């Protein structure tokens, strides 16, 4: 059954990189980020649309309130003897009629507001300002000086009228240019000489606006959490399926290895017997070569006897052994054409690992490097260095190298890039090194070729890790 919760195992949260390639993890981040960006963009557009709708509602309410004040002002002026509409500016100048008394109009409006409790709860302030922004008359929250907006590109619906939102007072400010206050709308060729400042409390707008923003951030946060959990679920399930496939391949590999082990036993026993006989009768000059044959045959017999453990238990029988001596002995016997570079810091250092399994892992890397190396002028190299409390063994070649797709599948069982081979060498080598707390990595080499890197903890680290 596929686990649904992304952290259901006990290995920790950062286990994706163990089985999934970096390309897969990067692709998951790209898809998650793209979905998040799209959702944020769509949500922001919807939010701005809702806020714009609120602003239109607030403006309409402000316009209706302004019209109400104009009607009240007309009633007061008519009671004082003012009749009909004012004459045009040309006629007023020709007949030398007085300019409309805007200051008096504002003072009348102030009296209307102060005598009405309902209007007092709605009007925060009012004032009359000159084109320079200086107040002529004001009351309430109207400031003494006001920076007037530009009127070069006036809105088409309300010529020269501006609506400003004041978050400090949670109010709406209406800035109405005046040619004649009794004509709220005026021709576009007439330019204002004074401005009416009207500030209205509008807590409903600010409450709804704040609620929309809070809802936006809450929903985006929940969406982000959902995307993050969804990504974890997808990767976890993907990793789980890969693990199931790997286990199926391991079962197949175990069955095949046991069958091969049964077939190898008799020939290896015969070779070992003949090697023992040769050691008794061979001359001294070939004794060492025959001894190597017997040693390698015995090692193969041990591996055949424990072929099932190679799959089921990669740890084997760990022992403490000298790094320098083991690597030098292996390279000189099996790969004399390979160059060795062992830094002095490694001399005398030891690791704890099954020696047969280490030799098997290193032999596999050296064999692959020698088979792929196509540059005789630059032979295969083995470099052994020390990095803190860890031993680093690098096998370098100048072969054709590997593509990104091949690197991603290089450690899969039964995957091989060679015409001859079973594709289990690197798979087993990685299991052997990771069983003792080490790592096996293969990466492209600058200038062509590959670098295979084994990292093992020193003996004291390996002992404490178990």
Short mmCIF file of C-alpha atoms in Angstrom, two decimals:
data_model
loop_
_atom_site.label_atom_id
_atom_site.label_comp_id
_atom_site.label_asym_id
_atom_site.label_seq_id
_atom_site.Cartn_x
_atom_site.Cartn_y
_atom_site.Cartn_z
CA UNK A 1 0.00 0.00 0.00
CA UNK A 2 1.37 3.41 -0.98
CA UNK A 3 1.88 5.71 2.02
CA UNK A 4 -0.22 8.85 1.78
CA UNK A 5 1.44 11.02 4.41
CA UNK A 6 4.73 12.44 3.11
CA UNK A 7 6.61 11.85 6.38
CA UNK A 8 5.32 8.43 7.29
CA UNK A 9 8.70 6.73 7.40
CA UNK A 10 11.31 6.97 10.13
CA UNK A 11 14.27 7.85 7.92
CA UNK A 12 13.64 11.59 8.09
CA UNK A 13 12.37 14.14 5.71
CA UNK A 14 15.32 14.54 3.36
CA UNK A 15 15.33 11.11 1.75
CA UNK A 16 14.22 12.03 -1.76
CA UNK A 17 17.75 12.49 -3.03
CA UNK A 18 18.60 8.90 -2.07
CA UNK A 19 16.46 7.38 -4.80
CA UNK A 20 15.16 10.21 -6.97
CA UNK A 21 17.48 12.02 -9.34
CA UNK A 22 18.25 15.69 -8.85
CA UNK A 23 16.55 16.37 -12.17
CA UNK A 24 13.30 14.85 -10.89
CA UNK A 25 13.43 16.86 -7.67
CA UNK A 26 14.23 20.05 -9.63
CA UNK A 27 11.32 19.37 -11.99
CA UNK A 28 8.98 18.98 -9.00
CA UNK A 29 10.10 22.36 -7.66
CA UNK A 30 9.60 23.98 -11.07
CA UNK A 31 6.06 22.59 -11.41
CA UNK A 32 5.19 23.56 -7.83
CA UNK A 33 6.61 27.06 -8.29
CA UNK A 34 4.78 27.53 -11.59
CA UNK A 35 1.47 26.50 -10.05
CA UNK A 36 2.09 28.83 -7.12
CA UNK A 37 2.92 31.78 -9.39
CA UNK A 38 -0.17 31.19 -11.53
CA UNK A 39 -2.42 30.85 -8.47
CA UNK A 40 -0.99 34.00 -6.89
CA UNK A 41 -1.40 35.93 -10.16
CA UNK A 42 -5.01 34.78 -10.61
CA UNK A 43 -5.81 35.44 -6.95
CA UNK A 44 -4.25 38.89 -7.13
CA UNK A 45 -6.30 39.78 -10.21
CA UNK A 46 -9.49 38.65 -8.47
CA UNK A 47 -8.50 40.59 -5.34
CA UNK A 48 -7.83 43.78 -7.30
CA UNK A 49 -11.18 43.34 -9.07
CA UNK A 50 -13.01 43.07 -5.76
CA UNK A 51 -11.16 46.07 -4.33
CA UNK A 52 -11.95 48.08 -7.46
CA UNK A 53 -15.62 47.17 -7.07
CA UNK A 54 -15.48 48.38 -3.46
CA UNK A 55 -13.86 51.63 -4.59
CA UNK A 56 -16.61 52.20 -7.16
CA UNK A 57 -19.25 51.61 -4.51
CA UNK A 58 -17.53 54.04 -2.13
CA UNK A 59 -17.21 56.65 -4.88
CA UNK A 60 -20.88 56.35 -5.80
CA UNK A 61 -21.85 56.77 -2.15
CA UNK A 62 -19.56 59.80 -1.90
CA UNK A 63 -21.05 61.33 -5.03
CA UNK A 64 -24.58 60.86 -3.72
CA UNK A 65 -23.60 62.46 -0.42
CA UNK A 66 -21.98 65.38 -2.24
CA UNK A 67 -25.14 65.86 -4.30
CA UNK A 68 -27.14 65.83 -1.07
CA UNK A 69 -24.99 68.63 0.32
CA UNK A 70 -25.40 70.60 -2.91
CA UNK A 71 -29.18 70.30 -2.67
CA UNK A 72 -29.05 71.43 0.97
CA UNK A 73 -26.87 74.38 0.00
CA UNK A 74 -29.26 75.36 -2.81
CA UNK A 75 -32.13 75.31 -0.35
CA UNK A 76 -30.29 77.64 2.03
CA UNK A 77 -29.22 80.00 -0.76
CA UNK A 78 -32.71 80.15 -2.21
CA UNK A 79 -34.05 80.96 1.22
CA UNK A 80 -31.57 83.86 1.25
CA UNK A 81 -32.88 85.14 -2.10
CA UNK A 82 -30.64 83.36 -4.62
CA UNK A 83 -32.75 82.27 -7.60
CA UNK A 84 -32.03 80.10 -10.60
CA UNK A 85 -28.70 79.12 -12.10
CA UNK A 86 -25.77 81.52 -12.10
CA UNK A 87 -25.01 83.30 -15.39
CA UNK A 88 -22.03 82.20 -17.51
CA UNK A 89 -18.57 83.54 -16.61
CA UNK A 90 -18.51 85.80 -19.72
CA UNK A 91 -21.77 87.46 -18.71
CA UNK A 92 -20.62 87.74 -15.08
CA UNK A 93 -17.46 89.53 -16.19
CA UNK A 94 -19.32 91.71 -18.68
CA UNK A 95 -22.00 92.75 -16.22
CA UNK A 96 -19.44 92.83 -13.39
CA UNK A 97 -21.41 90.42 -11.26
CA UNK A 98 -19.66 89.12 -8.17
CA UNK A 99 -17.77 85.85 -8.27
CA UNK A 100 -19.68 83.06 -6.48
CA UNK A 101 -19.06 83.09 -2.75
CA UNK A 102 -17.43 79.67 -2.30
CA UNK A 103 -16.13 80.55 1.16
CA UNK A 104 -19.62 81.44 2.25
CA UNK A 105 -20.92 78.21 0.72
CA UNK A 106 -18.46 76.14 2.76
CA UNK A 107 -19.41 77.98 5.96
CA UNK A 108 -23.07 77.30 5.24
CA UNK A 109 -22.21 73.60 4.74
CA UNK A 110 -20.31 73.64 8.03
CA UNK A 111 -23.42 74.91 9.80
CA UNK A 112 -25.56 72.26 8.10
CA UNK A 113 -23.19 69.49 9.23
CA UNK A 114 -22.83 70.74 12.81
CA UNK A 115 -26.60 71.02 13.24
CA UNK A 116 -27.20 67.45 12.08
CA UNK A 117 -25.92 64.63 14.30
CA UNK A 118 -26.19 62.12 11.46
CA UNK A 119 -24.05 64.29 9.20
CA UNK A 120 -21.53 64.80 12.01
CA UNK A 121 -21.04 61.02 12.18
CA UNK A 122 -20.44 60.90 8.43
CA UNK A 123 -18.38 64.03 7.64
CA UNK A 124 -14.83 63.94 9.01
CA UNK A 125 -13.81 67.31 7.64
CA UNK A 126 -14.36 69.91 4.95
CA UNK A 127 -12.40 72.80 3.56
CA UNK A 128 -11.91 75.25 0.72
CA UNK A 129 -8.45 75.39 -0.88
CA UNK A 130 -6.81 77.60 -3.41
CA UNK A 131 -5.02 76.25 -6.46
CA UNK A 132 -1.74 76.51 -4.51
CA UNK A 133 -3.05 74.07 -1.86
CA UNK A 134 -3.50 76.65 0.95
CA UNK A 135 -6.67 76.39 2.98
CA UNK A 136 -9.10 79.31 2.80
CA UNK A 137 -11.60 77.93 5.27
CA UNK A 138 -11.71 74.50 6.86
CA UNK A 139 -13.11 72.52 9.76
CA UNK A 140 -12.82 69.00 11.14
CA UNK A 141 -9.93 66.85 9.88
CA UNK A 142 -9.23 69.00 6.82
CA UNK A 143 -5.47 69.79 6.78
CA UNK A 144 -4.10 73.35 6.62
CA UNK A 145 -2.16 72.57 3.45
CA UNK A 146 -3.02 70.03 0.80
CA UNK A 147 -1.02 68.74 -2.18
CA UNK A 148 -3.36 68.88 -5.12
CA UNK A 149 -3.19 66.11 -7.78
CA UNK A 150 -2.42 66.80 -11.41
CA UNK A 151 -5.35 67.58 -13.68
CA UNK A 152 -3.59 67.05 -17.02
CA UNK A 153 -5.46 63.77 -17.73
CA UNK A 154 -8.82 64.07 -15.96
CA UNK A 155 -11.18 61.07 -15.76
CA UNK A 156 -13.90 60.98 -18.41
CA UNK A 157 -16.80 60.20 -16.07
CA UNK A 158 -16.30 63.01 -13.55
CA UNK A 159 -14.21 65.83 -15.11
CA UNK A 160 -11.44 66.91 -12.75
CA UNK A 161 -13.01 65.21 -9.71
CA UNK A 162 -10.67 63.07 -7.61
CA UNK A 163 -11.37 60.39 -5.03
CA UNK A 164 -8.66 59.66 -2.49
CA UNK A 165 -8.71 56.97 0.21
CA UNK A 166 -7.21 57.86 3.59
CA UNK A 167 -6.28 54.69 5.52
CA UNK A 168 -5.25 56.69 8.60
CA UNK A 169 -8.77 58.02 9.19
CA UNK A 170 -10.45 55.12 7.35
CA UNK A 171 -12.18 57.65 5.18
CA UNK A 172 -12.82 58.75 1.59
CA UNK A 173 -11.65 62.18 0.42
CA UNK A 174 -13.52 63.87 -2.43
CA UNK A 175 -11.63 66.69 -4.10
CA UNK A 176 -14.05 68.76 -6.16
CA UNK A 177 -12.69 71.59 -8.37
CA UNK A 178 -14.91 74.65 -8.31
CA UNK A 179 -15.79 77.10 -11.02
CA UNK A 180 -19.17 77.60 -9.46
CA UNK A 181 -19.91 75.30 -6.57
CA UNK A 182 -23.59 75.38 -7.47
CA UNK A 183 -22.65 73.73 -10.75
CA UNK A 184 -20.98 70.48 -9.66
CA UNK A 185 -20.37 69.53 -13.28
CA UNK A 186 -18.92 72.20 -15.49
CA UNK A 187 -17.64 72.43 -19.09
CA UNK A 188 -14.19 71.11 -19.77
CA UNK A 189 -12.94 74.46 -21.13
CA UNK A 190 -13.45 76.14 -17.74
CA UNK A 191 -10.59 75.63 -15.31
CA UNK A 192 -10.99 75.55 -11.52
CA UNK A 193 -9.82 78.37 -9.31
CA UNK A 194 -10.65 76.77 -5.95
CA UNK A 195 -11.17 73.24 -4.63
CA UNK A 196 -13.58 71.74 -2.18
CA UNK A 197 -12.10 69.16 0.19
CA UNK A 198 -14.72 66.77 1.61
CA UNK A 199 -13.65 63.86 3.84
CA UNK A 200 -16.26 61.21 4.64
CA UNK A 201 -15.96 58.37 7.11
CA UNK A 202 -16.35 55.03 5.30
CA UNK A 203 -15.48 52.24 7.73
CA UNK A 204 -17.52 49.74 5.71
CA UNK A 205 -15.15 50.10 2.76
CA UNK A 206 -12.03 49.63 4.88
CA UNK A 207 -13.45 46.64 6.79
CA UNK A 208 -14.37 44.89 3.56
CA UNK A 209 -11.07 45.80 1.94
CA UNK A 210 -9.12 44.41 4.91
CA UNK A 211 -11.27 41.27 4.88
CA UNK A 212 -10.55 40.72 1.18
CA UNK A 213 -6.79 41.06 1.70
CA UNK A 214 -6.83 38.75 4.73
CA UNK A 215 -8.88 36.21 2.79
CA UNK A 216 -6.43 36.43 -0.10
CA UNK A 217 -3.38 35.78 2.07
CA UNK A 218 -5.11 32.99 4.01
CA UNK A 219 -6.20 31.23 0.82
CA UNK A 220 -2.79 31.66 -0.78
CA UNK A 221 -1.16 30.31 2.38
CA UNK A 222 -3.45 27.28 2.35
CA UNK A 223 -2.75 26.81 -1.35
CA UNK A 224 0.99 27.02 -0.72
CA UNK A 225 0.67 24.43 2.03
CA UNK A 226 -1.41 22.23 -0.26
CA UNK A 227 1.13 22.48 -3.07
CA UNK A 228 3.99 21.72 -0.71
CA UNK A 229 2.24 18.70 0.79
CA UNK A 230 1.13 17.59 -2.68
CA UNK A 231 4.69 17.77 -3.95
CA UNK A 232 5.87 15.73 -0.98
CA UNK A 233 3.14 13.17 -1.60
CA UNK A 234 3.97 12.84 -5.27
CA UNK A 235 7.70 12.47 -4.63
CA UNK A 236 7.13 10.07 -1.74
CA UNK A 237 4.81 7.88 -3.78
CA UNK A 238 7.17 8.07 -6.73
CA UNK A 239 10.06 7.04 -4.50
CA UNK A 240 7.97 4.26 -3.00
CA UNK A 241 7.18 2.87 -6.45
CA UNK A 242 10.86 3.00 -7.36
CA UNK A 243 11.63 1.11 -4.18
CA UNK A 244 9.07 -1.55 -5.06
CA UNK A 245 10.57 -1.90 -8.53
CA UNK A 246 14.04 -2.13 -7.02
CA UNK A 247 12.92 -4.84 -4.63
CA UNK A 248 11.41 -6.79 -7.51
CA UNK A 249 14.69 -6.51 -9.37
CA UNK A 250 16.54 -7.61 -6.25
CA UNK A 251 14.38 -10.73 -6.03
CA UNK A 252 15.16 -11.47 -9.66
CA UNK A 253 18.84 -10.77 -9.09
CA UNK A 254 18.90 -13.04 -6.03
CA UNK A 255 17.32 -15.90 -7.95
CA UNK A 256 19.75 -15.48 -10.83
CA UNK A 257 22.76 -15.19 -8.51
CA UNK A 258 21.87 -18.38 -6.62
CA UNK A 259 21.53 -20.26 -9.90
CA UNK A 260 24.90 -18.95 -11.08
CA UNK A 261 26.50 -19.74 -7.74
CA UNK A 262 25.37 -23.34 -8.03
CA UNK A 263 26.87 -23.58 -11.50
CA UNK A 264 30.18 -21.94 -10.46
CA UNK A 265 30.87 -24.06 -7.41
CA UNK A 266 32.14 -27.16 -9.13
CA UNK A 267 34.45 -25.39 -11.65
CA UNK A 268 35.91 -23.18 -8.93
CA UNK A 269 36.54 -26.16 -6.69
CA UNK A 270 38.37 -27.90 -9.54
CA UNK A 271 40.48 -24.80 -10.25
CA UNK A 272 41.34 -24.40 -6.58
CA UNK A 273 42.39 -28.05 -6.34
CA UNK A 274 44.60 -27.77 -9.41
CA UNK A 275 46.14 -24.53 -8.07
CA UNK A 276 47.05 -26.28 -4.82
CA UNK A 277 48.68 -29.12 -6.79
CA UNK A 278 50.62 -26.65 -8.94
CA UNK A 279 51.95 -24.85 -5.86
CA UNK A 280 53.54 -28.12 -4.73
CA UNK A 281 55.35 -28.90 -7.98
CA UNK A 282 55.85 -25.55 -9.72
CA UNK A 283 59.31 -23.91 -9.83
CA UNK A 284 60.00 -20.92 -7.63
CA UNK A 285 59.94 -18.43 -10.52
CA UNK A 286 56.21 -18.95 -11.10
CA UNK A 287 55.20 -19.64 -7.50
CA UNK A 288 53.92 -16.10 -6.89
CA UNK A 289 51.74 -16.13 -10.01
CA UNK A 290 50.17 -19.45 -9.08
CA UNK A 291 49.62 -18.18 -5.51
CA UNK A 292 47.68 -15.22 -6.95
CA UNK A 293 45.49 -17.64 -8.88
CA UNK A 294 44.79 -19.65 -5.76
CA UNK A 295 44.05 -16.49 -3.71
CA UNK A 296 41.61 -15.10 -6.27
CA UNK A 297 39.90 -18.47 -6.69
CA UNK A 298 39.45 -18.76 -2.96
CA UNK A 299 37.98 -15.26 -2.85
CA UNK A 300 35.55 -16.18 -5.62
CA UNK A 301 34.59 -19.33 -3.72
CA UNK A 302 33.86 -17.25 -0.63
CA UNK A 303 31.75 -14.87 -2.65
CA UNK A 304 29.88 -17.76 -4.25
CA UNK A 305 29.21 -19.27 -0.84
CA UNK A 306 27.80 -15.94 0.32
CA UNK A 307 26.12 -14.91 -2.92
CA UNK A 308 22.75 -14.53 -1.21
CA UNK A 309 24.26 -12.26 1.46
CA UNK A 310 25.55 -9.90 -1.25
CA UNK A 311 21.93 -9.06 -2.02
CA UNK A 312 20.26 -9.43 1.37
CA UNK A 313 23.02 -8.07 3.64
CA UNK A 314 25.50 -5.70 1.94
CA UNK A 315 27.42 -5.06 5.18
CA UNK A 316 29.10 -8.49 5.14
CA UNK A 317 31.81 -9.10 7.75
CA UNK A 318 33.48 -5.76 8.44
CA UNK A 319 37.16 -5.73 9.41
CA UNK A 320 39.65 -2.95 10.10
CA UNK A 321 42.36 -2.77 7.44
CA UNK A 322 45.01 -0.37 6.14
CA UNK A 323 43.84 1.76 3.21
CA UNK A 324 47.23 2.29 1.56
CA UNK A 325 48.34 -1.34 1.71
CA UNK A 326 45.03 -2.73 0.44
CA UNK A 327 44.73 -0.35 -2.53
CA UNK A 328 48.39 -0.69 -3.55
CA UNK A 329 48.21 -4.48 -3.37
CA UNK A 330 45.04 -4.60 -5.47
CA UNK A 331 46.22 -2.17 -8.14
CA UNK A 332 49.68 -3.74 -8.53
CA UNK A 333 48.28 -7.25 -8.90
CA UNK A 334 45.25 -6.63 -11.09
CA UNK A 335 45.80 -3.25 -12.79
CA UNK A 336 49.52 -2.53 -13.16
CA UNK A 337 48.84 -0.01 -15.96
CA UNK A 338 46.90 2.26 -13.59
CA UNK A 339 48.70 5.21 -11.99
CA UNK A 340 48.38 5.63 -8.21
CA UNK A 341 48.56 8.86 -6.23
CA UNK A 342 48.19 8.39 -2.48
CA UNK A 343 48.80 11.48 -0.38
CA UNK A 344 50.85 11.22 2.79
CA UNK A 345 47.89 12.12 4.99
CA UNK A 346 46.36 8.72 4.13
CA UNK A 347 49.40 6.66 5.16
CA UNK A 348 48.60 4.52 8.16
CA UNK A 349 44.87 5.30 8.15
CA UNK A 350 42.35 2.49 8.35
CA UNK A 351 38.70 1.88 7.56
CA UNK A 352 36.21 -0.68 8.80
CA UNK A 353 34.61 -2.62 5.96
CA UNK A 354 34.38 -6.13 4.57
CA UNK A 355 37.71 -6.33 2.65
CA UNK A 356 36.33 -8.62 -0.06
CA UNK A 357 33.46 -6.28 -0.75
CA UNK A 358 35.75 -3.26 -0.86
CA UNK A 359 38.04 -5.01 -3.35
CA UNK A 360 34.99 -6.01 -5.37
CA UNK A 361 33.74 -2.40 -5.49
CA UNK A 362 37.14 -0.91 -6.38
CA UNK A 363 37.85 -3.62 -8.96
CA UNK A 364 34.54 -2.89 -10.63
CA UNK A 365 35.33 0.83 -10.90
CA UNK A 366 38.85 0.18 -12.19
CA UNK A 367 37.63 -2.38 -14.72
CA UNK A 368 34.99 0.04 -16.04
CA UNK A 369 37.56 2.85 -16.28
CA UNK A 370 40.12 0.70 -18.12
CA UNK A 371 37.52 -0.59 -20.57
CA UNK A 372 36.23 2.92 -21.38
CA UNK A 373 39.60 4.70 -21.45
CA UNK A 374 40.50 5.66 -25.03
CA UNK A 375 43.49 7.95 -24.41
CA UNK A 376 46.75 5.98 -24.00
CA UNK A 377 48.65 9.21 -23.37
CA UNK A 378 46.62 9.79 -20.19
CA UNK A 379 46.06 6.46 -18.41
CA UNK A 380 43.55 5.71 -15.69
CA UNK A 381 44.41 7.25 -12.32
CA UNK A 382 43.62 6.30 -8.74
CA UNK A 383 43.84 9.20 -6.29
CA UNK A 384 43.48 8.61 -2.56
CA UNK A 385 43.10 11.66 -0.30
CA UNK A 386 41.92 12.48 3.20
CA UNK A 387 39.03 14.87 3.87
CA UNK A 388 38.60 15.35 7.58
CA UNK A 389 37.66 11.99 9.07
CA UNK A 390 36.88 10.41 5.70
CA UNK A 391 38.96 8.69 3.03
CA UNK A 392 38.26 9.71 -0.58
CA UNK A 393 39.21 7.28 -3.39
CA UNK A 394 38.81 8.60 -6.93
CA UNK A 395 39.13 6.61 -10.16
CA UNK A 396 39.68 8.96 -13.12
CA UNK A 397 39.57 8.08 -16.82
CA UNK A 398 39.47 9.83 -20.19
CA UNK A 399 36.78 7.71 -21.80
CA UNK A 400 33.74 8.83 -23.76
CA UNK A 401 31.94 9.91 -20.63
CA UNK A 402 28.27 9.52 -19.75
CA UNK A 403 25.17 11.52 -20.60
CA UNK A 404 22.82 12.96 -18.00
CA UNK A 405 20.25 10.21 -18.61
CA UNK A 406 22.90 7.51 -18.22
CA UNK A 407 24.15 9.09 -14.97
CA UNK A 408 20.62 9.06 -13.55
CA UNK A 409 20.23 5.31 -14.17
CA UNK A 410 23.81 4.24 -13.63
CA UNK A 411 23.14 2.56 -10.28
CA UNK A 412 19.93 0.81 -11.34
CA UNK A 413 20.24 -2.99 -11.29
CA UNK A 414 20.56 -4.61 -14.73
CA UNK A 415 21.25 -1.25 -16.40
CA UNK A 416 24.47 -1.16 -18.43
CA UNK A 417 25.96 0.95 -21.22
CA UNK A 418 28.27 -1.86 -22.35
CA UNK A 419 27.53 -4.54 -24.94
CA UNK A 420 28.78 -7.19 -22.51
CA UNK A 421 27.78 -7.07 -18.89
CA UNK A 422 24.91 -7.69 -16.52
CA UNK A 423 24.57 -4.20 -15.05
CA UNK A 424 24.88 -5.22 -11.39
CA UNK A 425 28.46 -4.19 -10.61
CA UNK A 426 27.83 -0.54 -9.80
CA UNK A 427 24.57 -1.42 -8.06
CA UNK A 428 26.35 -3.79 -5.67
CA UNK A 429 29.32 -1.45 -5.23
CA UNK A 430 27.02 1.36 -4.12
CA UNK A 431 25.24 -0.94 -1.66
CA UNK A 432 28.57 -2.10 -0.20
CA UNK A 433 29.89 1.43 0.40
CA UNK A 434 26.61 2.83 1.75
CA UNK A 435 26.29 -0.10 4.18
CA UNK A 436 29.31 1.19 6.16
CA UNK A 437 28.32 4.87 6.03
CA UNK A 438 30.18 5.69 2.82
CA UNK A 439 29.12 6.99 -0.58
CA UNK A 440 29.74 6.16 -4.23
CA UNK A 441 29.35 8.93 -6.79
CA UNK A 442 30.07 9.12 -10.51
CA UNK A 443 30.30 12.47 -12.29
CA UNK A 444 31.66 13.87 -15.58
CA UNK A 445 35.30 14.88 -15.68
CA UNK A 446 36.45 18.23 -17.02
CA UNK A 447 38.00 17.67 -20.43
CA UNK A 448 36.18 14.38 -21.02
CA UNK A 449 35.81 11.12 -19.17
CA UNK A 450 34.37 10.33 -15.76
CA UNK A 451 35.31 10.39 -12.08
CA UNK A 452 34.14 7.60 -9.78
CA UNK A 453 34.46 8.62 -6.12
CA UNK A 454 34.26 6.34 -3.09
CA UNK A 455 34.11 8.06 0.29
CA UNK A 456 34.56 5.95 3.42
CA UNK A 457 34.67 6.96 7.10
CA UNK A 458 37.82 6.20 9.04
CA UNK A 459 37.81 3.22 11.36
CA UNK A 460 36.76 5.16 14.49
CA UNK A 461 33.84 6.80 12.61
CA UNK A 462 32.76 3.52 11.07
CA UNK A 463 32.83 1.83 14.43
CA UNK A 464 30.69 4.52 16.03
CA UNK A 465 28.19 4.50 13.17
CA UNK A 466 27.28 0.87 13.65
#
